[in-house]
Amino acid sequence: MASICAVCEKSSEVGGRIYNCDSCRRPLHADCIGLTATEIKALDLRQRVLKLFCLDCEKGLACLPEVLCKLNNLTDTVNKIDKFIFGNEDSTASLFKSEIVNEINDRVLRKNNVIFYNAKESDSELPEERKNFDLKIVMKSLSKICTVSETDIVKVLRLGKIKSDGKPRPIKIIFNDHGLALKILKGKHKCEKPYAINGDLTLQQRDQLKALREELDILNKDEELKTIKFINGSPKIVNKRDYEKGKENENVKKDQLKNRRKN
């Protein structure tokens, strides 16, 4: 089976020689990441020393010292909180600790899922036909975002009971890979209307998002200057202009890094 390049999303049969990132293992065309003839020769050695990283992993490596520093600071803070709260653990502290653990476990269970909205429901009474009907709609819509095959999907299922008002129930899509679920969520703006895609949030996350939306309505009462964006997996209220400018700068840096590799 031909590998699909993570950059151009074309197979090795179309775009030429494929190499895998030494960190995330994603396949990459040599031309798409600007490998030179010397670099290709070095990568083809049986006992090679040269390491190959995609743009995302290369950017991650550059940030590693800062991340390690923040992680150490965070570890110290968590240890202080743990000592403060659970040093003399009573029933209230024990319950609080249990709630934290349950929330973390719930988020882990949902990390490979996305929720698909506004998809018409099948009129069939046969479960298998309804499932195939939903899968067909899902596959067609997801193809607008990135390359997805049916083998990437573990399960699709409707959430909740059939509504009397005829409004379609959301579809939960369970992927076998967290990276693919993230890719779908990052590209959800490409989803064709009337469909919409969101993450599979826990009850605590939904309550947090609801509170942020209420706060946003108050802040944007006179002029719509702020919006909600997910940053490192958490929803935050940000200034629209600052966020858009930051994204533009990030894209410029990515292009510069890619051009440096080509040169």
Coordinates of C-alpha atoms in Angstrom, one line a residue:
M1 CA 0.0 0.0 0.0
A2 CA 1.4 3.4 -1.0
S3 CA 2.2 5.9 1.8
I4 CA 0.5 9.3 1.8
C5 CA 2.6 12.4 2.3
A6 CA 1.6 14.4 5.3
V7 CA 2.4 17.7 3.5
C8 CA 0.8 17.3 0.0
E9 CA -1.5 14.4 0.9
K10 CA -0.4 12.5 -2.3
S11 CA 0.9 9.0 -2.5
S12 CA 4.5 7.9 -3.2
E13 CA 3.3 6.8 -6.6
V14 CA 2.4 10.4 -7.5
G15 CA 5.0 12.5 -5.7
G16 CA 8.1 10.3 -5.6
R17 CA 10.3 9.0 -2.9
I18 CA 8.9 9.0 0.7
Y19 CA 10.8 9.3 3.9
N20 CA 9.4 9.0 7.5
C21 CA 9.9 11.7 10.2
D22 CA 12.2 10.2 12.8
S23 CA 9.9 11.6 15.6
C24 CA 6.3 11.2 14.6
R25 CA 6.9 8.7 11.8
R26 CA 4.6 10.7 9.4
P27 CA 5.5 10.0 5.7
L28 CA 7.0 12.9 3.8
H29 CA 8.0 13.4 0.1
A30 CA 11.6 14.4 -0.3
D31 CA 10.5 17.3 -2.6
C32 CA 7.8 18.5 -0.2
I33 CA 10.3 19.1 2.6
G34 CA 13.1 20.4 0.3
L35 CA 15.7 17.6 0.8
T36 CA 18.9 18.1 -1.0
A37 CA 20.7 15.3 -3.0
T38 CA 23.3 15.2 -0.3
E39 CA 20.7 14.8 2.5
I40 CA 18.9 12.1 0.5
K41 CA 22.2 10.2 0.1
A42 CA 22.8 10.5 3.8
L43 CA 19.3 9.2 4.7
D44 CA 19.7 6.2 2.4
L45 CA 22.8 4.9 4.3
R46 CA 22.3 1.6 6.1
Q47 CA 23.7 3.0 9.4
R48 CA 22.7 6.7 9.0
V49 CA 23.5 9.4 11.5
L50 CA 21.4 12.2 9.9
K51 CA 17.9 12.6 11.5
L52 CA 14.9 13.7 9.6
F53 CA 12.1 15.8 11.2
C54 CA 8.9 17.2 9.8
L55 CA 8.2 20.9 10.2
D56 CA 6.0 20.4 13.3
C57 CA 8.6 18.2 15.0
E58 CA 11.4 20.5 14.1
K59 CA 9.5 23.4 15.6
G60 CA 8.7 21.3 18.7
L61 CA 12.4 20.5 19.2
A62 CA 13.3 24.2 19.0
C63 CA 10.8 24.8 21.8
L64 CA 11.9 21.8 23.9
P65 CA 14.2 23.8 26.3
E66 CA 11.4 26.2 27.1
V67 CA 8.9 23.4 27.5
L68 CA 11.2 21.5 29.9
C69 CA 11.7 24.7 32.0
K70 CA 7.9 25.2 32.2
L71 CA 7.4 21.5 33.0
N72 CA 9.8 21.7 35.9
N73 CA 8.1 24.8 37.2
L74 CA 4.7 23.2 36.8
T75 CA 5.9 20.0 38.6
D76 CA 7.1 22.2 41.5
T77 CA 3.7 24.0 41.6
V78 CA 1.7 20.7 41.5
N79 CA 3.8 19.2 44.3
K80 CA 3.2 22.3 46.5
I81 CA -0.6 22.1 45.7
D82 CA -0.6 18.3 46.4
K83 CA 1.2 18.9 49.7
F84 CA -1.2 21.7 50.7
I85 CA -4.4 19.9 49.8
F86 CA -3.6 16.3 50.4
G87 CA -1.0 16.5 53.2
N88 CA -3.7 15.9 55.8
E89 CA -6.3 14.3 53.5
D90 CA -9.8 14.4 54.8
S91 CA -13.0 13.2 53.1
T92 CA -13.5 16.4 51.2
A93 CA -10.0 16.4 49.8
S94 CA -10.3 12.7 48.9
L95 CA -13.5 13.5 46.9
F96 CA -11.8 16.4 45.2
K97 CA -8.9 14.2 44.2
S98 CA -11.2 11.5 42.9
E99 CA -13.1 14.1 40.8
I100 CA -9.8 15.2 39.2
V101 CA -8.8 11.6 38.4
N102 CA -12.2 10.9 36.9
E103 CA -12.1 14.0 34.8
I104 CA -8.6 13.1 33.4
N105 CA -9.7 9.6 32.6
D106 CA -12.9 10.9 30.9
R107 CA -10.8 13.2 28.7
V108 CA -8.4 10.4 27.8
L109 CA -11.4 8.2 26.7
R110 CA -12.7 11.0 24.5
K111 CA -9.5 12.2 22.9
N112 CA -9.9 10.1 19.7
N113 CA -13.5 11.3 19.2
V114 CA -15.2 14.2 17.3
I115 CA -18.9 15.2 17.2
F116 CA -20.6 15.7 13.9
Y117 CA -23.7 17.9 13.8
N118 CA -26.7 18.5 11.5
A119 CA -26.5 15.3 9.5
K120 CA -29.9 14.1 8.3
E121 CA -31.0 10.8 9.8
S122 CA -31.9 7.7 7.7
D123 CA -35.6 6.7 7.4
S124 CA -34.6 3.0 7.4
E125 CA -35.6 0.8 10.3
L126 CA -32.6 -1.5 9.8
P127 CA -29.6 -0.6 12.1
E128 CA -27.0 -1.6 9.5
E129 CA -28.6 0.6 6.8
R130 CA -28.8 3.6 9.2
K131 CA -25.1 3.1 10.1
N132 CA -24.0 2.9 6.5
F133 CA -26.1 6.0 5.7
D134 CA -24.4 8.0 8.5
L135 CA -20.9 6.7 7.5
K136 CA -21.4 7.8 3.9
I137 CA -22.3 11.4 5.0
V138 CA -19.4 11.5 7.5
M139 CA -16.8 10.2 4.9
K140 CA -17.9 12.7 2.3
S141 CA -17.7 15.6 4.6
L142 CA -14.4 14.6 6.2
S143 CA -12.8 14.2 2.8
K144 CA -13.0 18.0 2.5
I145 CA -10.7 18.4 5.5
C146 CA -8.1 15.6 5.0
T147 CA -7.6 12.1 3.7
V148 CA -9.6 9.6 5.8
S149 CA -10.4 6.0 5.0
E150 CA -13.1 3.8 6.6
T151 CA -10.4 1.8 8.4
D152 CA -9.4 5.0 10.3
I153 CA -12.9 5.0 11.9
V154 CA -13.6 2.6 14.8
K155 CA -17.3 3.5 15.1
V156 CA -20.0 6.0 14.2
L157 CA -23.0 6.3 16.4
R158 CA -25.9 8.7 17.0
L159 CA -26.1 10.4 20.4
G160 CA -29.3 10.5 22.5
K161 CA -32.9 9.5 21.7
I162 CA -34.7 10.4 18.5
K163 CA -36.2 13.8 18.8
S164 CA -39.9 14.5 18.2
D165 CA -39.2 17.8 16.5
G166 CA -37.3 16.0 13.7
K167 CA -33.9 17.6 14.6
P168 CA -31.1 15.2 13.7
R169 CA -29.1 13.8 16.6
P170 CA -25.3 14.4 16.6
I171 CA -23.0 11.7 15.4
K172 CA -20.0 10.6 17.5
I173 CA -17.1 9.6 15.3
I174 CA -14.5 7.4 17.1
F175 CA -11.1 7.3 15.3
N176 CA -8.3 4.8 16.0
D177 CA -5.7 7.6 16.1
H178 CA -5.7 10.8 18.3
G179 CA -3.5 12.6 15.7
L180 CA -6.2 12.2 13.0
A181 CA -8.9 13.5 15.4
L182 CA -6.8 16.5 16.1
K183 CA -6.2 17.1 12.4
I184 CA -10.0 17.0 11.8
L185 CA -10.6 19.5 14.6
K186 CA -7.9 21.9 13.3
G187 CA -9.5 21.8 9.8
K188 CA -13.1 21.9 10.9
H189 CA -13.6 25.3 9.3
K190 CA -13.4 23.5 5.9
C191 CA -16.5 21.4 6.8
E192 CA -19.3 22.2 4.4
K193 CA -22.5 23.7 5.7
P194 CA -25.0 22.8 7.2
Y195 CA -22.6 20.3 8.9
A196 CA -20.4 21.3 11.9
I197 CA -17.7 19.5 13.8
N198 CA -16.5 19.9 17.5
G199 CA -14.5 17.9 20.0
D200 CA -16.1 15.3 22.3
L201 CA -16.1 17.4 25.5
T202 CA -16.6 16.2 29.1
L203 CA -19.4 17.7 31.2
Q204 CA -16.9 19.9 33.0
Q205 CA -15.5 21.2 29.7
R206 CA -19.0 21.9 28.4
D207 CA -19.9 23.9 31.5
Q208 CA -16.6 25.8 31.2
L209 CA -17.4 26.6 27.5
K210 CA -20.9 27.7 28.4
A211 CA -19.6 30.1 31.1
L212 CA -17.0 31.5 28.6
R213 CA -19.7 32.1 26.0
E214 CA -21.8 34.0 28.6
E215 CA -18.8 36.1 29.5
L216 CA -18.1 36.7 25.8
D217 CA -21.6 38.0 25.2
I218 CA -21.1 40.6 28.0
L219 CA -17.6 41.6 26.7
N220 CA -18.9 42.0 23.1
K221 CA -22.1 43.8 24.0
D222 CA -21.1 47.0 22.2
E223 CA -18.5 45.8 19.7
E224 CA -17.4 42.3 18.7
L225 CA -13.7 42.5 19.5
K226 CA -13.1 39.2 21.3
T227 CA -13.7 35.5 20.4
I228 CA -13.2 32.0 21.9
K229 CA -10.3 29.9 20.7
F230 CA -8.9 26.6 21.8
I231 CA -5.3 27.1 22.9
N232 CA -3.4 23.9 23.9
G233 CA -6.7 22.1 24.2
S234 CA -8.4 24.7 26.5
P235 CA -11.0 27.3 25.5
K236 CA -9.9 30.9 26.1
I237 CA -11.3 34.4 25.4
V238 CA -8.8 36.2 23.1
N239 CA -8.7 39.5 21.2
K240 CA -9.6 38.7 17.6
R241 CA -7.0 41.0 16.0
D242 CA -4.2 39.8 18.3
Y243 CA -5.0 36.1 17.6
E244 CA -5.2 36.6 13.9
K245 CA -2.0 38.5 13.8
G246 CA -0.3 35.7 15.9
K247 CA -1.5 33.1 13.4
E248 CA -0.2 35.1 10.5
N249 CA 3.2 35.4 12.2
E250 CA 3.2 31.7 12.9
N251 CA 2.5 30.9 9.2
V252 CA 5.3 33.2 8.1
K253 CA 7.8 31.5 10.4
K254 CA 6.7 28.1 9.0
D255 CA 7.2 29.3 5.5
Q256 CA 10.7 30.7 6.4
L257 CA 11.7 27.4 8.1
K258 CA 10.5 25.5 5.0
N259 CA 12.5 27.8 2.7
R260 CA 15.6 27.5 4.8
R261 CA 15.4 23.7 4.5
K262 CA 15.1 24.0 0.7
N263 CA 18.1 26.3 0.5

